[in-house]
Amino acid sequence: MLALALALTAPARPAGHERLPVVTTSTDLKSLVEEVGGPQVEVESLAPPTQDPHAIEVKPGQLARLKQAALLVRVGLDHEPWLARALAAAGEPRLAPGAPANVDASRGVPLLQTETPRLRADRGVHLHALGNTHYWLDPENARPITAAILDALARERPSERDRFEANRRRFLERLDAGIARWANTLAPYRGTRAVAVHETWPYFAERFGLVIVATVEPVPGVPPSPATLAVLIKRMRVTGVRLLLAEPYSNESVLREVADGGGARIVTLVPSVGADPAASDYLALFDLNVGRLAEALAARPELDK
Ligand SMILES: [Zn+2]
């Protein structure tokens, strides 16, 4: 039944030119696999772009795709606490962590926030315990990520290595042009201070010169208590931080409370490809976020500093 359904939905292709089935844990990694793999790959993301990436429910149809995947490309560290269960359900040892088909894209990425003692017994289980996992939001990190993807794809399809390398080279040229463009757009606002809801933006902030002074979540993945919010709001008032960076799935009432109480303006940035129709691929994601920030900061120069 399942095989029949897949056969009906799969586009017809000439024999011997089957596309390589790849599953990623995020739409950002999907976009980067597509850049390197081009028409040689067929990629599905387990996480939809509009939900908290740390809390995903993998659907039965996606498990079927996972079982058939030649490669699994994941963010790694403790970004996907839900993945172990999905892998256990898929029951494919070749996709287990440590196996060559399980590609940890964080290898080779210089991580931030690894120095913070995050495994604190008094706080229980939380996220980012091994360093901040939102590293794809520094566009420079697309270099090591696509290098890992290139290696994995070329291992699966050695005869296509040259093609994958050429795809990556063309992508990196567009990436370099983008990085220059985004840095230029945000140059007037370097040093702008902001509060973020979740620690999603440290890589983005470091690349483009924003300063994230506090987060609404006291610990990554832990919602704030009323007392924590009160302290944060007071601190924002005292220090004059007027920019609140939110995600599309941030809690609306918490956002309102912090923005109104702290006197801040909410700017919703898009953390993943596809969370907004304009963020149609990895480079468009940055065009959108940089544009939104620049627009907010240009309209309200007093947000600055
Ligand atoms: Zn996170």
PDB file of N, CA and C in Angstrom, residues 25 46 53-54 56 58 63 66 72 74 76-93 95-97 102:
ATOM      1  N   THR A  25      16.871  17.309   8.886  1.00  0.00           N
ATOM      2  CA  THR A  25      16.024  17.640  10.039  1.00  0.00           C
ATOM      3  C   THR A  25      15.474  19.058   9.937  1.00  0.00           C
ATOM      4  N   LEU A  46      12.323  16.837   7.934  1.00  0.00           N
ATOM      5  CA  LEU A  46      11.427  16.289   8.968  1.00  0.00           C
ATOM      6  C   LEU A  46      10.715  17.416   9.710  1.00  0.00           C
ATOM      7  N   PRO A  53      11.985  24.220  16.363  1.00  0.00           N
ATOM      8  CA  PRO A  53      12.739  23.093  15.809  1.00  0.00           C
ATOM      9  C   PRO A  53      13.174  22.076  16.860  1.00  0.00           C
ATOM     10  N   HIS A  54      13.097  22.480  18.134  1.00  0.00           N
ATOM     11  CA  HIS A  54      13.499  21.552  19.194  1.00  0.00           C
ATOM     12  C   HIS A  54      12.349  20.619  19.606  1.00  0.00           C
ATOM     13  N   ILE A  56       9.499  18.629  17.722  1.00  0.00           N
ATOM     14  CA  ILE A  56       8.834  18.220  16.473  1.00  0.00           C
ATOM     15  C   ILE A  56       8.222  16.835  16.650  1.00  0.00           C
ATOM     16  N   VAL A  58       7.390  13.750  14.474  1.00  0.00           N
ATOM     17  CA  VAL A  58       7.623  13.166  13.146  1.00  0.00           C
ATOM     18  C   VAL A  58       6.421  12.321  12.742  1.00  0.00           C
ATOM     19  N   LEU A  63       8.389   9.051   8.504  1.00  0.00           N
ATOM     20  CA  LEU A  63       9.180   7.887   8.938  1.00  0.00           C
ATOM     21  C   LEU A  63       9.466   6.979   7.758  1.00  0.00           C
ATOM     22  N   LEU A  66      12.178   8.493   5.854  1.00  0.00           N
ATOM     23  CA  LEU A  66      13.436   8.340   6.598  1.00  0.00           C
ATOM     24  C   LEU A  66      14.018   6.940   6.366  1.00  0.00           C
ATOM     25  N   LEU A  72      20.891  10.964   5.962  1.00  0.00           N
ATOM     26  CA  LEU A  72      20.176  11.822   6.898  1.00  0.00           C
ATOM     27  C   LEU A  72      21.132  12.962   7.255  1.00  0.00           C
ATOM     28  N   ARG A  74      21.615  16.266   9.583  1.00  0.00           N
ATOM     29  CA  ARG A  74      20.996  16.878  10.760  1.00  0.00           C
ATOM     30  C   ARG A  74      21.843  18.017  11.308  1.00  0.00           C
ATOM     31  N   GLY A  76      22.495  18.462  14.507  1.00  0.00           N
ATOM     32  CA  GLY A  76      23.415  17.845  15.470  1.00  0.00           C
ATOM     33  C   GLY A  76      23.360  18.461  16.847  1.00  0.00           C
ATOM     34  N   LEU A  77      24.379  18.153  17.658  1.00  0.00           N
ATOM     35  CA  LEU A  77      24.409  18.569  19.073  1.00  0.00           C
ATOM     36  C   LEU A  77      23.093  18.115  19.708  1.00  0.00           C
ATOM     37  N   ASP A  78      22.444  18.984  20.508  1.00  0.00           N
ATOM     38  CA  ASP A  78      21.157  18.567  21.086  1.00  0.00           C
ATOM     39  C   ASP A  78      19.990  19.329  20.457  1.00  0.00           C
ATOM     40  N   HIS A  79      20.177  19.705  19.161  1.00  0.00           N
ATOM     41  CA  HIS A  79      19.141  20.501  18.488  1.00  0.00           C
ATOM     42  C   HIS A  79      17.850  19.736  18.280  1.00  0.00           C
ATOM     43  N   GLU A  80      17.979  18.410  18.056  1.00  0.00           N
ATOM     44  CA  GLU A  80      16.806  17.598  17.690  1.00  0.00           C
ATOM     45  C   GLU A  80      16.565  16.512  18.734  1.00  0.00           C
ATOM     46  N   PRO A  81      16.052  16.873  19.914  1.00  0.00           N
ATOM     47  CA  PRO A  81      15.837  15.844  20.939  1.00  0.00           C
ATOM     48  C   PRO A  81      14.811  14.788  20.502  1.00  0.00           C
ATOM     49  N   TRP A  82      14.055  15.097  19.463  1.00  0.00           N
ATOM     50  CA  TRP A  82      12.998  14.206  18.967  1.00  0.00           C
ATOM     51  C   TRP A  82      13.521  13.187  17.956  1.00  0.00           C
ATOM     52  N   LEU A  83      14.762  13.355  17.505  1.00  0.00           N
ATOM     53  CA  LEU A  83      15.255  12.532  16.393  1.00  0.00           C
ATOM     54  C   LEU A  83      15.548  11.086  16.809  1.00  0.00           C
ATOM     55  N   ALA A  84      16.033  10.904  18.043  1.00  0.00           N
ATOM     56  CA  ALA A  84      16.394   9.552  18.486  1.00  0.00           C
ATOM     57  C   ALA A  84      15.181   8.628  18.399  1.00  0.00           C
ATOM     58  N   ARG A  85      14.016   9.162  18.786  1.00  0.00           N
ATOM     59  CA  ARG A  85      12.790   8.354  18.747  1.00  0.00           C
ATOM     60  C   ARG A  85      12.420   8.005  17.301  1.00  0.00           C
ATOM     61  N   ALA A  86      12.548   8.994  16.424  1.00  0.00           N
ATOM     62  CA  ALA A  86      12.222   8.754  15.013  1.00  0.00           C
ATOM     63  C   ALA A  86      13.168   7.713  14.422  1.00  0.00           C
ATOM     64  N   LEU A  87      14.447   7.802  14.781  1.00  0.00           N
ATOM     65  CA  LEU A  87      15.414   6.830  14.256  1.00  0.00           C
ATOM     66  C   LEU A  87      15.150   5.435  14.802  1.00  0.00           C
ATOM     67  N   ALA A  88      14.765   5.372  16.080  1.00  0.00           N
ATOM     68  CA  ALA A  88      14.436   4.071  16.676  1.00  0.00           C
ATOM     69  C   ALA A  88      13.232   3.473  15.957  1.00  0.00           C
ATOM     70  N   ALA A  89      12.240   4.316  15.662  1.00  0.00           N
ATOM     71  CA  ALA A  89      11.036   3.844  14.966  1.00  0.00           C
ATOM     72  C   ALA A  89      11.368   3.422  13.537  1.00  0.00           C
ATOM     73  N   ALA A  90      12.298   4.142  12.901  1.00  0.00           N
ATOM     74  CA  ALA A  90      12.675   3.800  11.525  1.00  0.00           C
ATOM     75  C   ALA A  90      13.449   2.471  11.509  1.00  0.00           C
ATOM     76  N   GLY A  91      14.214   2.218  12.573  1.00  0.00           N
ATOM     77  CA  GLY A  91      14.928   0.937  12.693  1.00  0.00           C
ATOM     78  C   GLY A  91      15.935   0.669  11.589  1.00  0.00           C
ATOM     79  N   GLU A  92      16.679   1.695  11.193  1.00  0.00           N
ATOM     80  CA  GLU A  92      17.706   1.540  10.149  1.00  0.00           C
ATOM     81  C   GLU A  92      19.067   1.843  10.768  1.00  0.00           C
ATOM     82  N   PRO A  93      19.823   0.786  11.174  1.00  0.00           N
ATOM     83  CA  PRO A  93      21.121   1.027  11.826  1.00  0.00           C
ATOM     84  C   PRO A  93      22.074   1.868  10.970  1.00  0.00           C
ATOM     85  N   LEU A  95      21.486   4.503   9.511  1.00  0.00           N
ATOM     86  CA  LEU A  95      21.238   5.934   9.714  1.00  0.00           C
ATOM     87  C   LEU A  95      21.533   6.374  11.150  1.00  0.00           C
ATOM     88  N   ALA A  96      22.021   5.453  11.979  1.00  0.00           N
ATOM     89  CA  ALA A  96      22.264   5.766  13.395  1.00  0.00           C
ATOM     90  C   ALA A  96      23.411   6.775  13.528  1.00  0.00           C
ATOM     91  N   PRO A  97      23.388   7.564  14.622  1.00  0.00           N
ATOM     92  CA  PRO A  97      24.484   8.514  14.846  1.00  0.00           C
ATOM     93  C   PRO A  97      25.828   7.790  14.807  1.00  0.00           C
ATOM     94  N   ASN A 102      24.658   9.096   8.415  1.00  0.00           N
ATOM     95  CA  ASN A 102      24.105  10.077   9.361  1.00  0.00           C
ATOM     96  C   ASN A 102      25.073  11.257   9.407  1.00  0.00           C
TER      97      ASN A 102
END
